[in-house]
PDB file of C-alpha atoms in Angstrom:
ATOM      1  CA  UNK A 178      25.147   1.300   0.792  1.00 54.00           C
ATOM      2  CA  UNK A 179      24.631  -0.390  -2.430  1.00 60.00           C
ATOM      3  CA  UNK A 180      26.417  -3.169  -1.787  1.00 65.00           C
ATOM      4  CA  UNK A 181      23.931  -3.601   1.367  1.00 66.00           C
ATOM      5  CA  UNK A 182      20.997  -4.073  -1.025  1.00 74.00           C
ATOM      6  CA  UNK A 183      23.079  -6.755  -3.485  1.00 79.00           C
ATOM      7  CA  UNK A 184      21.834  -9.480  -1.478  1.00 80.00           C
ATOM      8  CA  UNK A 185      18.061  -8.158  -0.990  1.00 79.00           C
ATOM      9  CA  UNK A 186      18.419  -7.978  -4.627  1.00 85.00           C
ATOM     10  CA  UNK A 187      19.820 -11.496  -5.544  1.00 88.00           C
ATOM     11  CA  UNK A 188      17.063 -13.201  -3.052  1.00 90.00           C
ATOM     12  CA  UNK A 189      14.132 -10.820  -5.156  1.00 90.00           C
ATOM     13  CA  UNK A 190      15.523 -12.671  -8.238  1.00 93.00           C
ATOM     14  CA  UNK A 191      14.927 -15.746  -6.648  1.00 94.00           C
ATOM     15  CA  UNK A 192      12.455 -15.512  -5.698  1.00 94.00           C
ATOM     16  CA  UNK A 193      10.583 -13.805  -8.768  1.00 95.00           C
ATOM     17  CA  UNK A 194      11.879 -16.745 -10.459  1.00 96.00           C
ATOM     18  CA  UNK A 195      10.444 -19.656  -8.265  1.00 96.00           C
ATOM     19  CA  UNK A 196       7.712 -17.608  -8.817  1.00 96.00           C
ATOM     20  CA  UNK A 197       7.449 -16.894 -12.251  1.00 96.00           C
ATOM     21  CA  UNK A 198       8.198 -21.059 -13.119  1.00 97.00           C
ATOM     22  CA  UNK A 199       5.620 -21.837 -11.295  1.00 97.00           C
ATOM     23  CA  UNK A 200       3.555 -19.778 -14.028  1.00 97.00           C
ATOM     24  CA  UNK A 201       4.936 -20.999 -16.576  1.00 97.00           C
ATOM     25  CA  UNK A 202       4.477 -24.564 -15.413  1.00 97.00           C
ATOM     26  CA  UNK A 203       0.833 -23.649 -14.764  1.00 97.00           C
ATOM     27  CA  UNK A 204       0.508 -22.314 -18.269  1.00 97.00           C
ATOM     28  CA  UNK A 205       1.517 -25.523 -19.696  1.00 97.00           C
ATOM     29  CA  UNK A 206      -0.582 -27.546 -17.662  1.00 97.00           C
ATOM     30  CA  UNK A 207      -3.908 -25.267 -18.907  1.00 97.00           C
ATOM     31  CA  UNK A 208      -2.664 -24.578 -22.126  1.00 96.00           C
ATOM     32  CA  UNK A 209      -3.608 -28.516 -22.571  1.00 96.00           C
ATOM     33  CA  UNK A 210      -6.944 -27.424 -21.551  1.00 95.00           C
ATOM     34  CA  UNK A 211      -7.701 -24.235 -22.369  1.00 95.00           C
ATOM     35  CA  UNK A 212     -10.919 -24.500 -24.836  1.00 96.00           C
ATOM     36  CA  UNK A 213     -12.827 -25.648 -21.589  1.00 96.00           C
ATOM     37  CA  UNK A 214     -11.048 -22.931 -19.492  1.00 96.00           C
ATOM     38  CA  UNK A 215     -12.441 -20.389 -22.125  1.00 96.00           C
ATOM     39  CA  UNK A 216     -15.562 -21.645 -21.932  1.00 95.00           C
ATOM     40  CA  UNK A 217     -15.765 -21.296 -18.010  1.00 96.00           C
ATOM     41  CA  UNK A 218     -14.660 -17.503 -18.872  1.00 96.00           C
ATOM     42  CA  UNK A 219     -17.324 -16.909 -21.399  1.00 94.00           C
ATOM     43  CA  UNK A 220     -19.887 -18.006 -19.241  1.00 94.00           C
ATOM     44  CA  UNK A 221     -21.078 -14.891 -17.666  1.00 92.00           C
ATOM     45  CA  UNK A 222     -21.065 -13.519 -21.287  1.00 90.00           C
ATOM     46  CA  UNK A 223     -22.971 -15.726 -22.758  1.00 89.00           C
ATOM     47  CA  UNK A 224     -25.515 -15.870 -20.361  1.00 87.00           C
ATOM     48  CA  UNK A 225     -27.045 -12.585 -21.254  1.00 84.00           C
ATOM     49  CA  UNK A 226     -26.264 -12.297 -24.761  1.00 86.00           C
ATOM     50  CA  UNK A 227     -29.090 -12.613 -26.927  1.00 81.00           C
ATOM     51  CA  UNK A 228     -29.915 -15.089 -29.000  1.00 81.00           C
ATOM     52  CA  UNK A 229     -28.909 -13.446 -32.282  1.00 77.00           C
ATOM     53  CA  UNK A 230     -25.558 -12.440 -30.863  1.00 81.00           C
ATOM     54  CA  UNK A 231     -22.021 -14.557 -30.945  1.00 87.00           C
ATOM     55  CA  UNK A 232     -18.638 -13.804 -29.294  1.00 87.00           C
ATOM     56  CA  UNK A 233     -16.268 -13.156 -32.410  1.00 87.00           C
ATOM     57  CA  UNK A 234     -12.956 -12.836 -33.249  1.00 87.00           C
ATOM     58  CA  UNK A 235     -11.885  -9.945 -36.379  1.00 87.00           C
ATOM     59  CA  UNK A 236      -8.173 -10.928 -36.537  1.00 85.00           C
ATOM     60  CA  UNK A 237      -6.334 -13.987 -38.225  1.00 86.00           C
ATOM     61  CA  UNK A 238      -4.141 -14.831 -34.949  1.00 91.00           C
ATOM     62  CA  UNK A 239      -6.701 -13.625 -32.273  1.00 92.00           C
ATOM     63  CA  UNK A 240      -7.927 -17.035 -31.645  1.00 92.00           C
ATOM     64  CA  UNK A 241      -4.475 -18.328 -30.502  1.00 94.00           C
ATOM     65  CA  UNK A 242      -3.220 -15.443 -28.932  1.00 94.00           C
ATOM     66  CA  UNK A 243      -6.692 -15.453 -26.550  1.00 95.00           C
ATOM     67  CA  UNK A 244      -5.903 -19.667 -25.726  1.00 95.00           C
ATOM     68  CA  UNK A 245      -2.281 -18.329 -24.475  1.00 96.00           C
ATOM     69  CA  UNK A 246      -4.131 -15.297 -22.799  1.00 96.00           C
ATOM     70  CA  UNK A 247      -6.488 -17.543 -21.367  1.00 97.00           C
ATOM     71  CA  UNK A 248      -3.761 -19.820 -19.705  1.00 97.00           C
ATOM     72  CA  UNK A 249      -1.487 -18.059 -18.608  1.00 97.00           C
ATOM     73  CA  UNK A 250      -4.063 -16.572 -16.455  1.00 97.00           C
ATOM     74  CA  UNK A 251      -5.421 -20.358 -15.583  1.00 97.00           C
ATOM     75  CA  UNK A 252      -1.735 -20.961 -14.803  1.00 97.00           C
ATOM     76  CA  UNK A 253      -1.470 -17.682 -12.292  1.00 97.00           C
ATOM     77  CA  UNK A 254      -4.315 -18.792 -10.595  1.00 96.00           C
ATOM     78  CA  UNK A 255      -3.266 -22.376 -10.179  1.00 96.00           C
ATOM     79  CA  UNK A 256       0.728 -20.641  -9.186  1.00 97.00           C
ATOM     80  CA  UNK A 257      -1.252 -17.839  -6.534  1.00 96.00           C
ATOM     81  CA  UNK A 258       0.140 -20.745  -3.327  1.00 96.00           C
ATOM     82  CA  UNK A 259       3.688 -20.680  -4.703  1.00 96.00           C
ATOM     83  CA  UNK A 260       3.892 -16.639  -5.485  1.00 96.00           C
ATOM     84  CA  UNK A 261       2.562 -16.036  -1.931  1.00 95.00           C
ATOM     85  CA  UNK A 262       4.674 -18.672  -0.441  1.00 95.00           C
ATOM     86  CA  UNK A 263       8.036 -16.930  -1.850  1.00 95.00           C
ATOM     87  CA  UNK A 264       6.430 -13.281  -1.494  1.00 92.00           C
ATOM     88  CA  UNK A 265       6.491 -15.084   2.563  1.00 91.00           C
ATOM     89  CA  UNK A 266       9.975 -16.105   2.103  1.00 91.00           C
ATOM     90  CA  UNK A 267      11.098 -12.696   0.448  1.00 89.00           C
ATOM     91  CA  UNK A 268      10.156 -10.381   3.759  1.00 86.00           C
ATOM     92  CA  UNK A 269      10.239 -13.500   6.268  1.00 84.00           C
ATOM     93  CA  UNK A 270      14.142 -12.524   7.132  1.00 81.00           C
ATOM     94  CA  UNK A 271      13.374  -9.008   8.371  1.00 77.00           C
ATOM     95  CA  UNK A 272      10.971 -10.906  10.897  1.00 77.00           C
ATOM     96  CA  UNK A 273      10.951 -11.984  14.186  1.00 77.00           C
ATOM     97  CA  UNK A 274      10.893 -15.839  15.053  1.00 80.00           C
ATOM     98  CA  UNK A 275       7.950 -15.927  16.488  1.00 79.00           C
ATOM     99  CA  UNK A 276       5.903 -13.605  13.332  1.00 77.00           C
ATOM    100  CA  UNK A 277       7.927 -15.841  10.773  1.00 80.00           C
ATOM    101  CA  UNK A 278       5.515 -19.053  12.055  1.00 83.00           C
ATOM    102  CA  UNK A 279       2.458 -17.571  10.081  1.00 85.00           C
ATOM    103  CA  UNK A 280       3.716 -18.772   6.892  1.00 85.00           C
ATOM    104  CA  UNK A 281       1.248 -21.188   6.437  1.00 89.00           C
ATOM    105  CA  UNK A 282      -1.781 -19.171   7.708  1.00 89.00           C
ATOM    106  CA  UNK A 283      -0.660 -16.432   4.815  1.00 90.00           C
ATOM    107  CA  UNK A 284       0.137 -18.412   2.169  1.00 93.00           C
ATOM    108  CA  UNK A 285      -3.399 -20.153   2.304  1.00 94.00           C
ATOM    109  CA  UNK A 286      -5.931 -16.478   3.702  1.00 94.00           C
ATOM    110  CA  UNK A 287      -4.029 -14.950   1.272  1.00 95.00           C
ATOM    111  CA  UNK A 288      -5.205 -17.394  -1.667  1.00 96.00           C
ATOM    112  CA  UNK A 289      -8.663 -17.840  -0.336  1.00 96.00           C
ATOM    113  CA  UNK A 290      -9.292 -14.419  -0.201  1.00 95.00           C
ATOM    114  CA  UNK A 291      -7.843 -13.820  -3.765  1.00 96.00           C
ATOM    115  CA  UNK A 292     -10.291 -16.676  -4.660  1.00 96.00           C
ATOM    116  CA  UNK A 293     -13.386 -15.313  -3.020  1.00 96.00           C
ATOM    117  CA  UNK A 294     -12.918 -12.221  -4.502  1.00 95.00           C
ATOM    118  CA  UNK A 295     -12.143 -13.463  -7.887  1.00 95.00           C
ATOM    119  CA  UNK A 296     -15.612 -15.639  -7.339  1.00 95.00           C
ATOM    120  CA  UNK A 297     -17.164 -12.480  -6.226  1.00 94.00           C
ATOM    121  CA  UNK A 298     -16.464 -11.028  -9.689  1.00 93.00           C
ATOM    122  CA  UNK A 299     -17.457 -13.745 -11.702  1.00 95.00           C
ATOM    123  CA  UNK A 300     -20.920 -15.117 -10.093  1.00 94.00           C
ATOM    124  CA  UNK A 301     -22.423 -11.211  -9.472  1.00 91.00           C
ATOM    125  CA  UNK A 302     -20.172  -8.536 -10.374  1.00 88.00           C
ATOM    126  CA  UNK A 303     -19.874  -9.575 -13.967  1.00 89.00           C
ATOM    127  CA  UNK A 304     -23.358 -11.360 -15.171  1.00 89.00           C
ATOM    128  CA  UNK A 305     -25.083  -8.029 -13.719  1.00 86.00           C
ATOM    129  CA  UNK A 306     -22.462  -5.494 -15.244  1.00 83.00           C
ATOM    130  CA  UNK A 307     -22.838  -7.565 -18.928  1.00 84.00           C
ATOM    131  CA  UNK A 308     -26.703  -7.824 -18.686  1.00 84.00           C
ATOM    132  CA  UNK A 309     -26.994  -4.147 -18.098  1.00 81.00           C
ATOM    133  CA  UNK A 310     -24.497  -3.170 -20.927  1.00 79.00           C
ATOM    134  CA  UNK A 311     -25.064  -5.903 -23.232  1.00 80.00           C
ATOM    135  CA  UNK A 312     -29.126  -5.321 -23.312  1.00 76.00           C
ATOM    136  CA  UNK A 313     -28.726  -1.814 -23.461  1.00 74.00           C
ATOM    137  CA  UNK A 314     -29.582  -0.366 -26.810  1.00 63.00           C
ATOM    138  CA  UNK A 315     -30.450  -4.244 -27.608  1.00 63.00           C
ATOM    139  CA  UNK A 316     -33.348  -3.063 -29.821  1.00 68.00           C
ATOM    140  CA  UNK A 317     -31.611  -1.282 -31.707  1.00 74.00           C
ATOM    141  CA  UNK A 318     -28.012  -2.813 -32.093  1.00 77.00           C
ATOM    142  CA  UNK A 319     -26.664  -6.315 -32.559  1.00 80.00           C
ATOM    143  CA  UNK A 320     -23.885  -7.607 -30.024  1.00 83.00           C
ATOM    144  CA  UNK A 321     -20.939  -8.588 -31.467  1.00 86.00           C
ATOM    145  CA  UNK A 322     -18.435  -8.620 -28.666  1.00 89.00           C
ATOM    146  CA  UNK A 323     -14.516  -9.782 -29.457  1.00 92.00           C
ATOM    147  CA  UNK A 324     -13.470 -12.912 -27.177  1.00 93.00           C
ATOM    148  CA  UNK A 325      -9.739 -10.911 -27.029  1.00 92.00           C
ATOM    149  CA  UNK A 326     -11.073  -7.744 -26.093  1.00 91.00           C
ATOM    150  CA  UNK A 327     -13.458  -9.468 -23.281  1.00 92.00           C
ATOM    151  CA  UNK A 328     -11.221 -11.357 -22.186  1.00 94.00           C
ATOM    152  CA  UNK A 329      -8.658  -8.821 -21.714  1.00 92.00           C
ATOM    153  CA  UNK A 330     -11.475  -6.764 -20.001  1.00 89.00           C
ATOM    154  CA  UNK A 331     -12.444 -10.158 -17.897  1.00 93.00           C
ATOM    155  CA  UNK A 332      -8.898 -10.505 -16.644  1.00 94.00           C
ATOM    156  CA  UNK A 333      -8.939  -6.668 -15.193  1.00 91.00           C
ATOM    157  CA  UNK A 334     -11.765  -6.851 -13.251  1.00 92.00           C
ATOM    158  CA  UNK A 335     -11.041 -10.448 -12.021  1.00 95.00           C
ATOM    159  CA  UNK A 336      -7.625  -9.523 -10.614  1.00 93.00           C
ATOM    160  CA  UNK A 337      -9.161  -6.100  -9.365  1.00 92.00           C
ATOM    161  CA  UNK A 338     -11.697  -7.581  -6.933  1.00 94.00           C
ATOM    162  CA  UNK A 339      -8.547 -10.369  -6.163  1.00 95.00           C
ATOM    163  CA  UNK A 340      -6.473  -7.831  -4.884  1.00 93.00           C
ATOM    164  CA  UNK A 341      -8.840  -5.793  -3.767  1.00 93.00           C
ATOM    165  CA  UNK A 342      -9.920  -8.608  -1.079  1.00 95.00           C
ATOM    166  CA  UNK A 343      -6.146  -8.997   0.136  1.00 95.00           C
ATOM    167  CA  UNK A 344      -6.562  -5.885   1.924  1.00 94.00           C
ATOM    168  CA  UNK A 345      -7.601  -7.503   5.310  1.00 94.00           C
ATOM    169  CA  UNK A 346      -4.377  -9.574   4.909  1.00 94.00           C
ATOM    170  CA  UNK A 347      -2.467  -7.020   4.331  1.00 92.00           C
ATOM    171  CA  UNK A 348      -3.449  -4.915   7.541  1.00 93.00           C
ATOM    172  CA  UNK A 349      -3.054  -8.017   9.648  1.00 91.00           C
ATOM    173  CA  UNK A 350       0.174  -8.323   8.994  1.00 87.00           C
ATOM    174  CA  UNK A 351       1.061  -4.933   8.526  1.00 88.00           C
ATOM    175  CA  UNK A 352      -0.394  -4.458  12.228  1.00 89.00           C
ATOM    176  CA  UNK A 353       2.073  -7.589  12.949  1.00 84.00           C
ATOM    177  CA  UNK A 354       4.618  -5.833  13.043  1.00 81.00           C
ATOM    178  CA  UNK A 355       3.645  -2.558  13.872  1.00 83.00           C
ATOM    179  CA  UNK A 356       3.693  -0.401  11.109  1.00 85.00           C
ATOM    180  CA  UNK A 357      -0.032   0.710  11.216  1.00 89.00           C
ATOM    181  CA  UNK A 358      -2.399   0.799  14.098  1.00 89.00           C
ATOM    182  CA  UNK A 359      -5.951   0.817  13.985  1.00 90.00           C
ATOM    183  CA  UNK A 360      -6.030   5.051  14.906  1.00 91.00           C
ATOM    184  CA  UNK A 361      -3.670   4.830  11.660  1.00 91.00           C
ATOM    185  CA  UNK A 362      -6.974   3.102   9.274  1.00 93.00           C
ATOM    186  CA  UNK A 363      -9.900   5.282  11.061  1.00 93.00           C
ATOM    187  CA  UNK A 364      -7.478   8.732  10.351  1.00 92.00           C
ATOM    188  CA  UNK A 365      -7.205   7.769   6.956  1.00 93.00           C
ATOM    189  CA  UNK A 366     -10.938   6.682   5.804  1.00 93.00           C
ATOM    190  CA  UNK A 367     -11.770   9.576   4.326  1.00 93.00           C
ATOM    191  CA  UNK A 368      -9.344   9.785   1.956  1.00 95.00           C
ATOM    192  CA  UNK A 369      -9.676   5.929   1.398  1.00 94.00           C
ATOM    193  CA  UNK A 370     -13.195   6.118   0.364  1.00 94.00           C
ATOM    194  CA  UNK A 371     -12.113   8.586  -2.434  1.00 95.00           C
ATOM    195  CA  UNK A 372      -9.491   6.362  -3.491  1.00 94.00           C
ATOM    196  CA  UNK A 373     -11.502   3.030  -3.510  1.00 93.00           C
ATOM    197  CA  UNK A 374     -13.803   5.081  -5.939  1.00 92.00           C
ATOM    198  CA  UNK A 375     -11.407   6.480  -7.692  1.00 93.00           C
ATOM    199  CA  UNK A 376      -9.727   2.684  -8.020  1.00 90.00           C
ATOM    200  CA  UNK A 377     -13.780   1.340  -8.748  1.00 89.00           C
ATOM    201  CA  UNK A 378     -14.302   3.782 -11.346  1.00 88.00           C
ATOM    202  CA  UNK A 379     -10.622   2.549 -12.796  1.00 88.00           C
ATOM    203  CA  UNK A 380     -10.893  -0.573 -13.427  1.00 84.00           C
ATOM    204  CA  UNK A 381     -14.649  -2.047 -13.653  1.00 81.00           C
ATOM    205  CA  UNK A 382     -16.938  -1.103 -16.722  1.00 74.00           C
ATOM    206  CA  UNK A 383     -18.162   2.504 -17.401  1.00 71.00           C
ATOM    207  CA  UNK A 384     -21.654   2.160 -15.345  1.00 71.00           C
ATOM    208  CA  UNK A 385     -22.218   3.094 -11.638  1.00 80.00           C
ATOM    209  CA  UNK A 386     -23.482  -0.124 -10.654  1.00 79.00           C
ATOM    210  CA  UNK A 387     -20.365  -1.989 -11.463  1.00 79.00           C
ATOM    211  CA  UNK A 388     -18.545   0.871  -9.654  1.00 86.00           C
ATOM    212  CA  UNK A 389     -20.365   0.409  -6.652  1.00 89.00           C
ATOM    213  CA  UNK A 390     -19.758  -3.455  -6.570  1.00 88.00           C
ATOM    214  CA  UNK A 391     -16.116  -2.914  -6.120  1.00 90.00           C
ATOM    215  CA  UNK A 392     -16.431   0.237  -3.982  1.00 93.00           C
ATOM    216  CA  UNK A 393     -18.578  -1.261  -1.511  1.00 93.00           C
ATOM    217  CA  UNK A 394     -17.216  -4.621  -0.727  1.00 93.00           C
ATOM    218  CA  UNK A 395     -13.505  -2.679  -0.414  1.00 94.00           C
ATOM    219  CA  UNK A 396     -15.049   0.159   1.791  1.00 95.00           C
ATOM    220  CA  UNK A 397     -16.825  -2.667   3.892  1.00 95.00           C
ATOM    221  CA  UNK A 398     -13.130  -4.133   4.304  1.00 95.00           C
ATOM    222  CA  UNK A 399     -11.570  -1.481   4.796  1.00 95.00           C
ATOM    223  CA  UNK A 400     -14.008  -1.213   7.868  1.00 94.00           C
ATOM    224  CA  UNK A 401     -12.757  -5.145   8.783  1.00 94.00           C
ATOM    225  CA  UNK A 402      -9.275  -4.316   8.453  1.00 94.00           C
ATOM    226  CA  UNK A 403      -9.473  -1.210  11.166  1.00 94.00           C
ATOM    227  CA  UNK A 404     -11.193  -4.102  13.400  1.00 93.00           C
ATOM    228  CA  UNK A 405      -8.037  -6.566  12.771  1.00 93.00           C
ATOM    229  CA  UNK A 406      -5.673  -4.058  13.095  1.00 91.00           C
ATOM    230  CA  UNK A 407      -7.107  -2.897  16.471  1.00 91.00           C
ATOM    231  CA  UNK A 408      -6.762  -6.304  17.925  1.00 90.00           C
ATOM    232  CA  UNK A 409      -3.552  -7.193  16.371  1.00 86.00           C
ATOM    233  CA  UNK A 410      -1.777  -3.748  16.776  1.00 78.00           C
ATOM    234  CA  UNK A 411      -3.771  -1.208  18.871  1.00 75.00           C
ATOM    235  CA  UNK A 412      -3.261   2.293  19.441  1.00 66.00           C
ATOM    236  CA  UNK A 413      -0.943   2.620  22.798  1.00 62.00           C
ATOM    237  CA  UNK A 414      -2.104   5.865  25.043  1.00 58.00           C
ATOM    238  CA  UNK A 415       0.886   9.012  24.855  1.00 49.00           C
ATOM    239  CA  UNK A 416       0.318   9.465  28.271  1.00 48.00           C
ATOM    240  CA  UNK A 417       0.213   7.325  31.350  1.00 47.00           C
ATOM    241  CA  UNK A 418      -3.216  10.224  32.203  1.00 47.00           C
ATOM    242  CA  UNK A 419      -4.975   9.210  28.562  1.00 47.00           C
ATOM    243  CA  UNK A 420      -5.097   5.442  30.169  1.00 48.00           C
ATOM    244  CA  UNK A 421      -7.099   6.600  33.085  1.00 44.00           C
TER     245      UNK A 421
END
């Protein structure tokens, strides 16, 4: 049996390194550029600091350590085509022929909706979240926030709301090839909602607005990806009488 999974094993080292070059070339490339990356990340920050705050760093080598932070997440962004490409190429043997031609239709929905949910985060999720916990107390304290600790924070909730908005993707293609149905989703929503909260309250900032940014955009997809997966993969009938 084990020597069954040797080859699934040396083609998941392949590809993880295709995939993980591609990062690193992407890191180089940004690392070139990565003041006016960090800028571009600081942006919904500074936009509702107040005027007597600055972004600060407390420790000799934070500086350089948030410039390789801050590429090496440029550089996963610019690699998300190649990792999806050879995440394709990775499960595209188990396939049949004729599922194996979407390659190009995932590699590129499956960036775009990375990307629009990434956008998502960073034009509304975060300016709103950062005005509301920036400001609050602003009378009476003086903002000081650490550019490694935001940026750590930053990077969460980007790739949260990234991932979050592959779900649609996912279900197509799960529904593909029959592993879930639609009955599948709607039998399960209850118990998603509590997750997707559960997830929201995880990984955005300690206020129930933020929460509710992530929780309702995945709920509301979660409600598109019943829709795909009832045209792609619909529940068949038991019986010949349920048809009727």
């Amino acid at each position: 049996m084990f020597e069954d999974l040797i080859p699934h094993l040396v083609e998941l080292r392949k590809r993880l390194f295709i995939a993980a070059m591609s990062v690193v070339v992407g890191f180089v490339v940004c690392f070139l550029f990565w003041e006016n990356i960090l800028d571009f990340l600081l942006a919904p920050l500074e936009g509702v600091l107040p005027p007597s705050s600055n972004v600060i760093f407390t420790h000799p080598a934070e500086a350089f350590f948030t410039a390789m932070k801050v590429s090496f997440f440029a550089g996963f962004l610019l690699s998300l085509p190649v990792i999806f490409w050879q995440l394709w190429l990775f499960i595209a043997p188990g396939l049949y022929d004729n599922e194996k031609k979407y390659i190009l239709p995932f590699v590129a929905s499956a960036t775009i909706m990375f990307l629009i949910g990434s956008s998502f985060c960073y034009f509304i999720v975060l300016p709103t979240a950062f005005d509301f916990l920036i400001n609050f107390g602003g009378d009476t304290f003086t903002a000081l926030p650490r550019v490694g600790e935001y940026i750590g924070f930053f990077i969460k909730l980007i790739l949260a709301f990234g991932i979050s908005f592959e779900l649609p993707i996912i279900t197509f293609f799960l529904a593909l090839i029959g592993l879930i149905t639609d009955k599948d989703l709607a039998g399960f929503f209850r118990y998603a909602i509590v997750i997707i909260f559960i997830f929201a309250a995880i990984m955005t900032p300690p206020d129930i607005f933020s929460q509710f940014m992530l929780a309702v955009p995945l709920i509301l997809l979660y409600g598109v990806s019943i829709f795909i997966a009832k045209t792609v993969n619909p529940q068949k009938p038991l019986f010949e009488d349920e048809k009727k």
